[in-house]
N, CA, C and O atoms as CSV, one atom per row, in Angstrom:
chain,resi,resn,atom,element,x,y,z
A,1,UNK,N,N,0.809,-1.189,0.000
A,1,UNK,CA,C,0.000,0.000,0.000
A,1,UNK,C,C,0.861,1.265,0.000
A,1,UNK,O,O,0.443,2.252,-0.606
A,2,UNK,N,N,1.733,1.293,0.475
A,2,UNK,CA,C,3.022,2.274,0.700
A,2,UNK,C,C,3.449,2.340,-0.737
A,2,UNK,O,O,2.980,3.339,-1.283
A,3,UNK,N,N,4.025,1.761,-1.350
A,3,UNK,CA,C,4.248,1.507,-2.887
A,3,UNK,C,C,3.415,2.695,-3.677
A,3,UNK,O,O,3.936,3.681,-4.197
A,4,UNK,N,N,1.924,2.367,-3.649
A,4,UNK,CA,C,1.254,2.638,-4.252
A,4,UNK,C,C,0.842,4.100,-3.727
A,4,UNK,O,O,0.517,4.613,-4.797
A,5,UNK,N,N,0.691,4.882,-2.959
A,5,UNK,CA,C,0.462,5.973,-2.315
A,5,UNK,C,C,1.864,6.730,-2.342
A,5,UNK,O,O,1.948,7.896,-1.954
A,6,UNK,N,N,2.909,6.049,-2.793
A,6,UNK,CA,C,4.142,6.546,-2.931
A,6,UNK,C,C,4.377,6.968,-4.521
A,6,UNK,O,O,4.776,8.118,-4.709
A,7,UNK,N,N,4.185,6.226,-5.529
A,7,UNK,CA,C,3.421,6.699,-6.741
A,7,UNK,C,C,2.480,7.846,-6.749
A,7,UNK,O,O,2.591,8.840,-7.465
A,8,UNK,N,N,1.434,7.585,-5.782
A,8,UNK,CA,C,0.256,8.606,-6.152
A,8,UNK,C,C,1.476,10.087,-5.871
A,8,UNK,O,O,1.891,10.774,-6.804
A,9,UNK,N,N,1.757,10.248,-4.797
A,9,UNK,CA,C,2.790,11.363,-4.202
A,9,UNK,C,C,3.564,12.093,-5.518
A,9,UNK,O,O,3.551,13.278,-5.853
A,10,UNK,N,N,4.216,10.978,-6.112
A,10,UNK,CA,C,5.182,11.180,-7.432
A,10,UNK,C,C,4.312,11.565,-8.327
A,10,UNK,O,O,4.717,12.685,-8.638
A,11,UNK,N,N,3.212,11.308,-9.040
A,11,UNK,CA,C,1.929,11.733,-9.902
A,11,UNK,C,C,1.861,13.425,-9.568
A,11,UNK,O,O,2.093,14.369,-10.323
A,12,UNK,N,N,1.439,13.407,-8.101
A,12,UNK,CA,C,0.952,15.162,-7.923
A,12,UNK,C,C,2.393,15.387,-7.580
A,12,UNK,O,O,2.295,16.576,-7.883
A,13,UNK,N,N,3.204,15.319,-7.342
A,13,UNK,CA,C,4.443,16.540,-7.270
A,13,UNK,C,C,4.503,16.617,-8.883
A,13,UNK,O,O,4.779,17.750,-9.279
A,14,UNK,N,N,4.327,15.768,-9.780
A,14,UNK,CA,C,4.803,15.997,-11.322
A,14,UNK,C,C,3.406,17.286,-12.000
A,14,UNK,O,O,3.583,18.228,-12.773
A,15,UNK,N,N,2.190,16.851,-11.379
A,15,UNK,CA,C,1.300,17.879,-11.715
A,15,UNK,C,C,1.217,18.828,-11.319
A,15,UNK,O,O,0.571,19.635,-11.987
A,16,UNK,N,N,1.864,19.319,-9.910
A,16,UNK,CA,C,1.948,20.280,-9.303
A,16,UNK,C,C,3.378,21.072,-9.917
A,16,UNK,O,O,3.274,22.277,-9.688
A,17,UNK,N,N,4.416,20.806,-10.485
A,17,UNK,CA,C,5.478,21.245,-11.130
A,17,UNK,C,C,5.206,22.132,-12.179
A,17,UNK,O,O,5.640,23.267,-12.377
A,18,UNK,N,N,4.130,21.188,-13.059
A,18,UNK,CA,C,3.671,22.005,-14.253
A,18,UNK,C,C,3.075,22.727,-14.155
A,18,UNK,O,O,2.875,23.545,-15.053
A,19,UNK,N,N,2.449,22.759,-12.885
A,19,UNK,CA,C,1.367,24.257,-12.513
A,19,UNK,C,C,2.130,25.041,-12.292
A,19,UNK,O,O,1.863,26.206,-12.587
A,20,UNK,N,N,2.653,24.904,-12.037
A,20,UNK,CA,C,4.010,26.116,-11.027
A,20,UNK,C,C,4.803,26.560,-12.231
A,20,UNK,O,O,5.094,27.751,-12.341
A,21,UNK,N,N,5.176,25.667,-13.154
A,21,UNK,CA,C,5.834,26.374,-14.097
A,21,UNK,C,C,5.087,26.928,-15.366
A,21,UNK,O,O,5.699,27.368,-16.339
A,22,UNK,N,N,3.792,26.874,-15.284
A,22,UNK,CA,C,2.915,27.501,-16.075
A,22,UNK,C,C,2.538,29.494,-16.077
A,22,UNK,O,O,1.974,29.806,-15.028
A,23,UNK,N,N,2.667,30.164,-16.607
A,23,UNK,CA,C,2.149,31.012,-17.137
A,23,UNK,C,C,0.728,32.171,-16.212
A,23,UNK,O,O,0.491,33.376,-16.131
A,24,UNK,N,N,0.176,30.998,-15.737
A,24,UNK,CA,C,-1.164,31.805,-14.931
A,24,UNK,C,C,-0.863,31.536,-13.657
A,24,UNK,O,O,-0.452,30.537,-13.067
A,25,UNK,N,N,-1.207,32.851,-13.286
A,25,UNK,CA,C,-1.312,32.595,-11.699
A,25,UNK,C,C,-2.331,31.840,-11.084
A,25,UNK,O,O,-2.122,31.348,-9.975
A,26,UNK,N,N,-3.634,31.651,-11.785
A,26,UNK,CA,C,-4.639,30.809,-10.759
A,26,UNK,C,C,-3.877,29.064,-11.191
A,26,UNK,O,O,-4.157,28.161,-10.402
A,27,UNK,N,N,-3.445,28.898,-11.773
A,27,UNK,CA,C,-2.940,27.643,-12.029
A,27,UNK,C,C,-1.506,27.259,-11.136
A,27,UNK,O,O,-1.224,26.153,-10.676
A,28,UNK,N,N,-0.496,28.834,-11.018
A,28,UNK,CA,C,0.802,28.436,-10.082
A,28,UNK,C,C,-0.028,28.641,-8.278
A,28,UNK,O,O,0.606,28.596,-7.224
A,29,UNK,N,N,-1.076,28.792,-8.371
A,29,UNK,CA,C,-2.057,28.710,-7.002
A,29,UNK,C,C,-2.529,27.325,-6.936
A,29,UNK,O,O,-2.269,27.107,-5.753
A,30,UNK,N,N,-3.027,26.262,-7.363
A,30,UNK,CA,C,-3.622,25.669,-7.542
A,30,UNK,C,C,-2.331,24.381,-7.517
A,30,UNK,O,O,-2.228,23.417,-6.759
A,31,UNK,N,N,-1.656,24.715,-8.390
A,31,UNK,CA,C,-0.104,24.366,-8.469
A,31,UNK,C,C,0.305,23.908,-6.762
A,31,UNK,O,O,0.220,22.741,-6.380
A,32,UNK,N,N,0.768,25.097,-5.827
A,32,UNK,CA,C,0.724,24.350,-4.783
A,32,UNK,C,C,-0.181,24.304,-3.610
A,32,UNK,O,O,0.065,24.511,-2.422
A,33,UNK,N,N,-1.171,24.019,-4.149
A,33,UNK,CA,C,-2.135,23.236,-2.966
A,33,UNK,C,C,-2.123,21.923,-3.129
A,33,UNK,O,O,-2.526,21.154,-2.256
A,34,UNK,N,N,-1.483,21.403,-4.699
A,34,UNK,CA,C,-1.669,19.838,-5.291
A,34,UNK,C,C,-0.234,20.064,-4.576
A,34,UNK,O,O,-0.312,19.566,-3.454
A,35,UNK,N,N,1.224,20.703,-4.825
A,35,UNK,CA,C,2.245,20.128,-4.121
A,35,UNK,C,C,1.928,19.965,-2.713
A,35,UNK,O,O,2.593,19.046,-2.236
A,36,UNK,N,N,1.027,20.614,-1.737
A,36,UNK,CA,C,0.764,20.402,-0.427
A,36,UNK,C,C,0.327,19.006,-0.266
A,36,UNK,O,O,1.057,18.095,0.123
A,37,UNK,N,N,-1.048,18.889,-0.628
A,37,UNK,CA,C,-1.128,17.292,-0.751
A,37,UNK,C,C,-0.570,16.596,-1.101
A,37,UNK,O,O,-0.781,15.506,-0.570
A,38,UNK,N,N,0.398,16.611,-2.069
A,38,UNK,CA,C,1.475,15.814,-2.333
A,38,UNK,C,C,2.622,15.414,-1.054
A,38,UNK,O,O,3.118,14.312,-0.818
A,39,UNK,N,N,2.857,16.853,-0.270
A,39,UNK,CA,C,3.312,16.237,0.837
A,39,UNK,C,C,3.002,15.661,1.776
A,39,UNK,O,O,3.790,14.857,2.274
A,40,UNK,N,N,1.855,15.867,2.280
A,40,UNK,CA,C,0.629,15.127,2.850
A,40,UNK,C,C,0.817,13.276,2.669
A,40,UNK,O,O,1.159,12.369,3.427
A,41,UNK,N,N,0.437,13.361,1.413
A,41,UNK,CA,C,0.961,11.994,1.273
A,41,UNK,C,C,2.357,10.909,1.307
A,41,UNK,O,O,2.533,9.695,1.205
A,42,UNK,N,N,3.073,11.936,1.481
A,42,UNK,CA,C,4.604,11.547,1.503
A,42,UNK,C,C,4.669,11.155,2.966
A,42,UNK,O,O,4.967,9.995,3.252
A,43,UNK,N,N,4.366,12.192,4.063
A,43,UNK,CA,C,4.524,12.065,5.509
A,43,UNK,C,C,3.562,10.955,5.364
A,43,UNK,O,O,4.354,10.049,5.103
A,44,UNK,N,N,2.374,10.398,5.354
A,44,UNK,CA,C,1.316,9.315,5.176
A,44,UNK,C,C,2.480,8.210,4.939
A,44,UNK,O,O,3.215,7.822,5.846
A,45,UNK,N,N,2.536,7.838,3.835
A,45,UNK,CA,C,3.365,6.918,3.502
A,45,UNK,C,C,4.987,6.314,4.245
A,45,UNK,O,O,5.325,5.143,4.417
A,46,UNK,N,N,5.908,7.826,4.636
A,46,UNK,CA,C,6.902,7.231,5.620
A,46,UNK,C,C,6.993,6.927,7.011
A,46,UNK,O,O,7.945,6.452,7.630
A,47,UNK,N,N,5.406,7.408,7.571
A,47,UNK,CA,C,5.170,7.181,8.929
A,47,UNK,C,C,4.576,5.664,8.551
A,47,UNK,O,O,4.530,5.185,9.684
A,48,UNK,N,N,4.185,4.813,7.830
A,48,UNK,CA,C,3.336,3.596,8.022
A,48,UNK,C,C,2.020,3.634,7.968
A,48,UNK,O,O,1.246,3.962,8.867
A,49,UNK,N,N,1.655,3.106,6.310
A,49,UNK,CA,C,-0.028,3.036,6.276
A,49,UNK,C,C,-0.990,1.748,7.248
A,49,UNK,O,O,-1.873,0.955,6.923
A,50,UNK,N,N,-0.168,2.102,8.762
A,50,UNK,CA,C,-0.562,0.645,9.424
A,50,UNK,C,C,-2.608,1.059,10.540
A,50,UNK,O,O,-3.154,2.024,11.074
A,51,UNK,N,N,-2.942,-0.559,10.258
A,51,UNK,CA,C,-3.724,-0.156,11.337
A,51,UNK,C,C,-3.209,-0.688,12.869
A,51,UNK,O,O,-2.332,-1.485,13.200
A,52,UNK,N,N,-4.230,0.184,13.691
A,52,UNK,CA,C,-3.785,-0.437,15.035
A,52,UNK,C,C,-4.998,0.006,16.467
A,52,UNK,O,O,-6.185,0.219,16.219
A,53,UNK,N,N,-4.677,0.049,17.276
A,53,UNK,CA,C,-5.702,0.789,18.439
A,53,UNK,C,C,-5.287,2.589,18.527
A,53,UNK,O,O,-4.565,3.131,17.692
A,54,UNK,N,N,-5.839,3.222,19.564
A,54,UNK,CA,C,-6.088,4.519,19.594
A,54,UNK,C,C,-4.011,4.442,20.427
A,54,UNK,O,O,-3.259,3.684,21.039
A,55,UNK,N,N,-4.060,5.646,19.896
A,55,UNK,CA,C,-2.546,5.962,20.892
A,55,UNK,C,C,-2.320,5.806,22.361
A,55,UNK,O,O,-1.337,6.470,22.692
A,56,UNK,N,N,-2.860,5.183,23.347
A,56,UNK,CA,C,-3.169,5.379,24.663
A,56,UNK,C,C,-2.481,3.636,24.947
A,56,UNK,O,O,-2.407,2.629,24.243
A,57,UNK,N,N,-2.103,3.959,26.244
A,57,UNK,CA,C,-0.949,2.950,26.624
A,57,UNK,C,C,-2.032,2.302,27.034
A,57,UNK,O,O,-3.056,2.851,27.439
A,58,UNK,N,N,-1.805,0.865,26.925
A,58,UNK,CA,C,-2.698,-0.116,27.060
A,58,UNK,C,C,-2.392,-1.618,26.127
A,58,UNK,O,O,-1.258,-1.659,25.650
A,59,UNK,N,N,-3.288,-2.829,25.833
A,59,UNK,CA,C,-3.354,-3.547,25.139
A,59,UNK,C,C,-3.071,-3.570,23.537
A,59,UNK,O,O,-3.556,-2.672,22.848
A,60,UNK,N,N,-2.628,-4.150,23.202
A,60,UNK,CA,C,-2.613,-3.555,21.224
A,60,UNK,C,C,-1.105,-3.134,21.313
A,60,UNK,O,O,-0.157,-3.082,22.097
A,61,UNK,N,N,-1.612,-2.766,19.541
A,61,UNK,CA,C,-0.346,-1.765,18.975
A,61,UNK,C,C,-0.840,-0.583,18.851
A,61,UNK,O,O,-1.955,-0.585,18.330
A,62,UNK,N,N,-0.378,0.555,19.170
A,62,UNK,CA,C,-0.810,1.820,19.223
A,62,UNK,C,C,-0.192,2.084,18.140
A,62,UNK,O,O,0.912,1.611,17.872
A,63,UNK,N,N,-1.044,3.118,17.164
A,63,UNK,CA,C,-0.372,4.093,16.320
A,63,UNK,C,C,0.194,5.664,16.543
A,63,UNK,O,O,-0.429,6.689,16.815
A,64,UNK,N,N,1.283,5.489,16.371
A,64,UNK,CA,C,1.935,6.994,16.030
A,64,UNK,C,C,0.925,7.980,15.956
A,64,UNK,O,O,0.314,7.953,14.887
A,65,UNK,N,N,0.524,8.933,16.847
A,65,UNK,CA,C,-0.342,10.397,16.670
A,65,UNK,C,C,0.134,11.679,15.466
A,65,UNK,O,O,-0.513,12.504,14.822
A,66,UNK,N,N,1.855,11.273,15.590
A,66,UNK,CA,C,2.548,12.490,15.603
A,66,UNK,C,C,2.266,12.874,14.568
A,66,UNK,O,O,1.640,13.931,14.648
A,67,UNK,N,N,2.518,12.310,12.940
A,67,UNK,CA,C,2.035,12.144,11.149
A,67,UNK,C,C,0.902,12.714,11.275
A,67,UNK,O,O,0.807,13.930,11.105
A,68,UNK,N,N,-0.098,11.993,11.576
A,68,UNK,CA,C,-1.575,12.565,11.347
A,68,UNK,C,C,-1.927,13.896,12.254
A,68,UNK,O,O,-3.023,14.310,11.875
A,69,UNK,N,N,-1.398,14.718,13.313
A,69,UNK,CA,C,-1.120,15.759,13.944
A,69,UNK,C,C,-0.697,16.864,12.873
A,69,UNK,O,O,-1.163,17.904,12.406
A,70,UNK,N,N,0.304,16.166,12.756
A,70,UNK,CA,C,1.379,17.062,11.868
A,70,UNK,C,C,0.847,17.596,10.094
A,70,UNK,O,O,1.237,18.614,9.522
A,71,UNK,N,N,-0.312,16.348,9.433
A,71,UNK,CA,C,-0.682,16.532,8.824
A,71,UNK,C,C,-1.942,17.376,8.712
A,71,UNK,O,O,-2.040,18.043,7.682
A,72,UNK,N,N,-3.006,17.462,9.684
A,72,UNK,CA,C,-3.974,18.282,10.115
A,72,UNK,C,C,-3.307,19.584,10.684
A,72,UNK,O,O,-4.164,20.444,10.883
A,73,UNK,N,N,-2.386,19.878,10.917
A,73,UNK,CA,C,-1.664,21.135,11.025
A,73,UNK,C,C,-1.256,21.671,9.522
A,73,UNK,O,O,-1.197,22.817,9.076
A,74,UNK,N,N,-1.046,20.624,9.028
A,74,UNK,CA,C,-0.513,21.246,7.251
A,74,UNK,C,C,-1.723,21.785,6.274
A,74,UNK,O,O,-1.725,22.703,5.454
A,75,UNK,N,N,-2.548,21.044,6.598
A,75,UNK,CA,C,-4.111,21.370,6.023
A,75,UNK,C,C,-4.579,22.598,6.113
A,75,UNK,O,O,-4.900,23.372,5.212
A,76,UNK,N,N,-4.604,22.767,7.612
A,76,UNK,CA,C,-5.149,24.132,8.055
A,76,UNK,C,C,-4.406,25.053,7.441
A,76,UNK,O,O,-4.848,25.796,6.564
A,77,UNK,N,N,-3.281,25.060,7.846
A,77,UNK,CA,C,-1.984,26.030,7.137
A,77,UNK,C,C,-2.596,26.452,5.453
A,77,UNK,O,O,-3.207,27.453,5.078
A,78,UNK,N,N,-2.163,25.307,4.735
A,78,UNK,CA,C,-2.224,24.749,3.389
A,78,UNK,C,C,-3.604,25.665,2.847
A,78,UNK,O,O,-3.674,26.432,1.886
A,79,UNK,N,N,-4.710,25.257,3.896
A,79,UNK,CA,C,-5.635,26.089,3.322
A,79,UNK,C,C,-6.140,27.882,3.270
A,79,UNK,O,O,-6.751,28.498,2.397
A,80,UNK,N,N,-5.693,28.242,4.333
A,80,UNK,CA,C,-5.142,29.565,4.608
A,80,UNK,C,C,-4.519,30.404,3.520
A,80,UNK,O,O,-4.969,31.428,3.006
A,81,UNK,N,N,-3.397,29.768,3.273
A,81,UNK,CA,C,-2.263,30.207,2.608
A,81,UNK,C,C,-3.107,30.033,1.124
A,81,UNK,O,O,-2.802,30.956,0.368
A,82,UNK,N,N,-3.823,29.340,0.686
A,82,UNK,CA,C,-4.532,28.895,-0.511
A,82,UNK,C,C,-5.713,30.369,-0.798
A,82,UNK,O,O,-5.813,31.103,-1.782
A,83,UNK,N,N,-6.579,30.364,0.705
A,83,UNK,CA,C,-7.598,31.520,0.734
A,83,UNK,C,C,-6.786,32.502,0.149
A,83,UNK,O,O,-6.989,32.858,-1.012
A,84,UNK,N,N,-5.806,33.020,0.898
A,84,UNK,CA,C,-5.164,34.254,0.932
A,84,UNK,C,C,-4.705,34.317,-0.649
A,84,UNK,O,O,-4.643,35.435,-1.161
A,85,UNK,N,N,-4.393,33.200,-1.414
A,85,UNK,CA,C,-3.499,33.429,-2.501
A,85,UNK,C,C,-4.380,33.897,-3.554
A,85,UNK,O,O,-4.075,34.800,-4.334
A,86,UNK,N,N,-5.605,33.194,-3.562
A,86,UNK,CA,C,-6.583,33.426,-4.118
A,86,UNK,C,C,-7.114,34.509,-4.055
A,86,UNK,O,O,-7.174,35.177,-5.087
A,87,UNK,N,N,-7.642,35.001,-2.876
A,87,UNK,CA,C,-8.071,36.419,-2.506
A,87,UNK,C,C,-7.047,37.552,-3.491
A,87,UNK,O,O,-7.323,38.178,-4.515
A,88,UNK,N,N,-6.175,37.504,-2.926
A,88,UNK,CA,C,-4.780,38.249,-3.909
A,88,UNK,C,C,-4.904,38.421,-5.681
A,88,UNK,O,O,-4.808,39.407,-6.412
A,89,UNK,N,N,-5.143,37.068,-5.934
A,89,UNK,CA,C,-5.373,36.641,-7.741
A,89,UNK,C,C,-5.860,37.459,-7.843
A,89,UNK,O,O,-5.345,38.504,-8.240
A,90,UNK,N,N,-7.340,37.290,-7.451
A,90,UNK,CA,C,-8.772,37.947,-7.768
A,90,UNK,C,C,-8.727,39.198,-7.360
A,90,UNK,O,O,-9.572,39.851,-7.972
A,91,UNK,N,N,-8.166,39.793,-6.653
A,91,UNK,CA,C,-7.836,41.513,-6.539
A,91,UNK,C,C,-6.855,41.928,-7.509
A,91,UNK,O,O,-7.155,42.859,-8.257
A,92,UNK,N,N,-6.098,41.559,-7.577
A,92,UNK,CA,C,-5.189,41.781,-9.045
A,92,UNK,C,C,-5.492,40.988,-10.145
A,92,UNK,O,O,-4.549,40.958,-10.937
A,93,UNK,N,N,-6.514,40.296,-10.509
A,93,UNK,CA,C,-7.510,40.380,-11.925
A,93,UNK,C,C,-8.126,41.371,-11.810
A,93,UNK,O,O,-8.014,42.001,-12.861
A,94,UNK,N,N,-8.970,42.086,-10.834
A,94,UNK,CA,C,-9.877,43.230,-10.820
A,94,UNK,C,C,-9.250,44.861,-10.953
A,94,UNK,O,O,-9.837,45.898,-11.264
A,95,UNK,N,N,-8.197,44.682,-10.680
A,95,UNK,CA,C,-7.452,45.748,-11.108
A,95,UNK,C,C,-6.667,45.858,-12.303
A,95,UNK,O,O,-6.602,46.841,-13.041
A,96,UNK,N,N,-5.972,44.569,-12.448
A,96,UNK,CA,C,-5.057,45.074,-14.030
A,96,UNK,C,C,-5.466,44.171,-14.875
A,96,UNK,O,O,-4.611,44.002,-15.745
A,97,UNK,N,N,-6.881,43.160,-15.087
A,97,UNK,CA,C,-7.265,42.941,-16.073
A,97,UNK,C,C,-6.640,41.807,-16.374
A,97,UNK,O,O,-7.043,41.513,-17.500
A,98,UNK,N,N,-5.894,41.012,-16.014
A,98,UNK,CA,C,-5.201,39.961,-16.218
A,98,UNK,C,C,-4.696,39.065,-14.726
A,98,UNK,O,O,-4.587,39.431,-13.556
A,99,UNK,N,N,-4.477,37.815,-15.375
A,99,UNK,CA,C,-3.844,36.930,-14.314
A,99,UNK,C,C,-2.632,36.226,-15.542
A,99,UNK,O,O,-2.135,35.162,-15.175
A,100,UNK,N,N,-2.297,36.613,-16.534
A,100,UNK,CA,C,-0.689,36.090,-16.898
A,100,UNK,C,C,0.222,36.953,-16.256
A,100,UNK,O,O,-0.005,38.127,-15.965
A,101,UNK,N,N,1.479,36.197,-16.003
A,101,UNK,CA,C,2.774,36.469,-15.674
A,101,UNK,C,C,3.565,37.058,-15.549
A,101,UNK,O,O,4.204,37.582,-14.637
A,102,UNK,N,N,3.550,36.942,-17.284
A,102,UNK,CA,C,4.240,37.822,-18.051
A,102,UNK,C,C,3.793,39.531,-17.781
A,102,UNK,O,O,4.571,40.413,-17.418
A,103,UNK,N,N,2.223,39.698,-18.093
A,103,UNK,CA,C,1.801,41.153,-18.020
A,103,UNK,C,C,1.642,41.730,-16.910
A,103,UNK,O,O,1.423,42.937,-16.813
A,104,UNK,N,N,1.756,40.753,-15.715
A,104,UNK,CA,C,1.927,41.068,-14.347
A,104,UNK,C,C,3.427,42.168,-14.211
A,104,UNK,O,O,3.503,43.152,-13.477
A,105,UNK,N,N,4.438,41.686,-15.077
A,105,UNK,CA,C,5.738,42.607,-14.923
A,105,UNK,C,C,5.978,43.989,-14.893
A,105,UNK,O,O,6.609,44.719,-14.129
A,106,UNK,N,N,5.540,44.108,-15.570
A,106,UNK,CA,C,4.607,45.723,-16.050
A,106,UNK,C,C,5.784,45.702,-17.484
A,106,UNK,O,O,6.239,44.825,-18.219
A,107,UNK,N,N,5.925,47.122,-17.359
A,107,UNK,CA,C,6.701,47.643,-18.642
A,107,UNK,C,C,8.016,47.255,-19.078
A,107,UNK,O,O,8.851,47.687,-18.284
A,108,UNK,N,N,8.489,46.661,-19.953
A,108,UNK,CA,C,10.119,46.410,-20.201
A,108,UNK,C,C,10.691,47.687,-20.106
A,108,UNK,O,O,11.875,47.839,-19.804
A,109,UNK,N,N,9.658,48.939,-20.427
A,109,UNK,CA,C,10.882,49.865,-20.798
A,109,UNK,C,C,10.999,50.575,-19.399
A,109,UNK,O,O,11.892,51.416,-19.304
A,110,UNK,N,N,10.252,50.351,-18.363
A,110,UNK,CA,C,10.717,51.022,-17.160
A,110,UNK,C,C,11.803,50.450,-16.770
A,110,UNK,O,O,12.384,50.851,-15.762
């Protein structure tokens, strides 16, 4: 299962690359919220896709809290940082009429 969720990881960092190296800003936005989940799944995968009982000392095998902590901290973050980027786009589409890159620079000749 690790294998395979380790692939998926490699899939979105490769889709998230091309966003990022693309041209539009709502796409280098979008770009990394897929690299976020991409890391998401990376920490998933090297902590152990295992099952087990709740973390609390007792009977069983307990699972590790710390990954899935750490990952619900990245989310929140992840999504924040996503609002805000967005918010930003869409105020600078409403002002200069564009979301390319390039025309974001302003003037060569300044």
């Amino acid at each position: 299962m690790e294998t395979l969720v380790t692939i998926l990881a490699g899939v979105l960092v490769t889709v998230a690359t091309y966003l990022l190296l693309s041209k539009s800003l709502i796409r280098v936005i979008i770009g990394t919220a897929i690299l976020t989940h991409a890391a998401h799944l990376v920490i998933m995968a090297v902590a152990g896709l295992k099952t087990g009982t709740v973390p609390i000392v007792g009977e069983g095998d307990p699972v590790d809290p710390l990954p899935q902590a750490l990952i619900l901290t990245s989310i929140v973050i992840g999504f924040a940082v996503t609002a805000i980027s967005l918010v930003l786009a869409y105020r600078t589409y409403q002002e200069l009429g564009t979301d390319k890159l390039d025309k974001l620079r302003g003037n060569p000749d300044e």
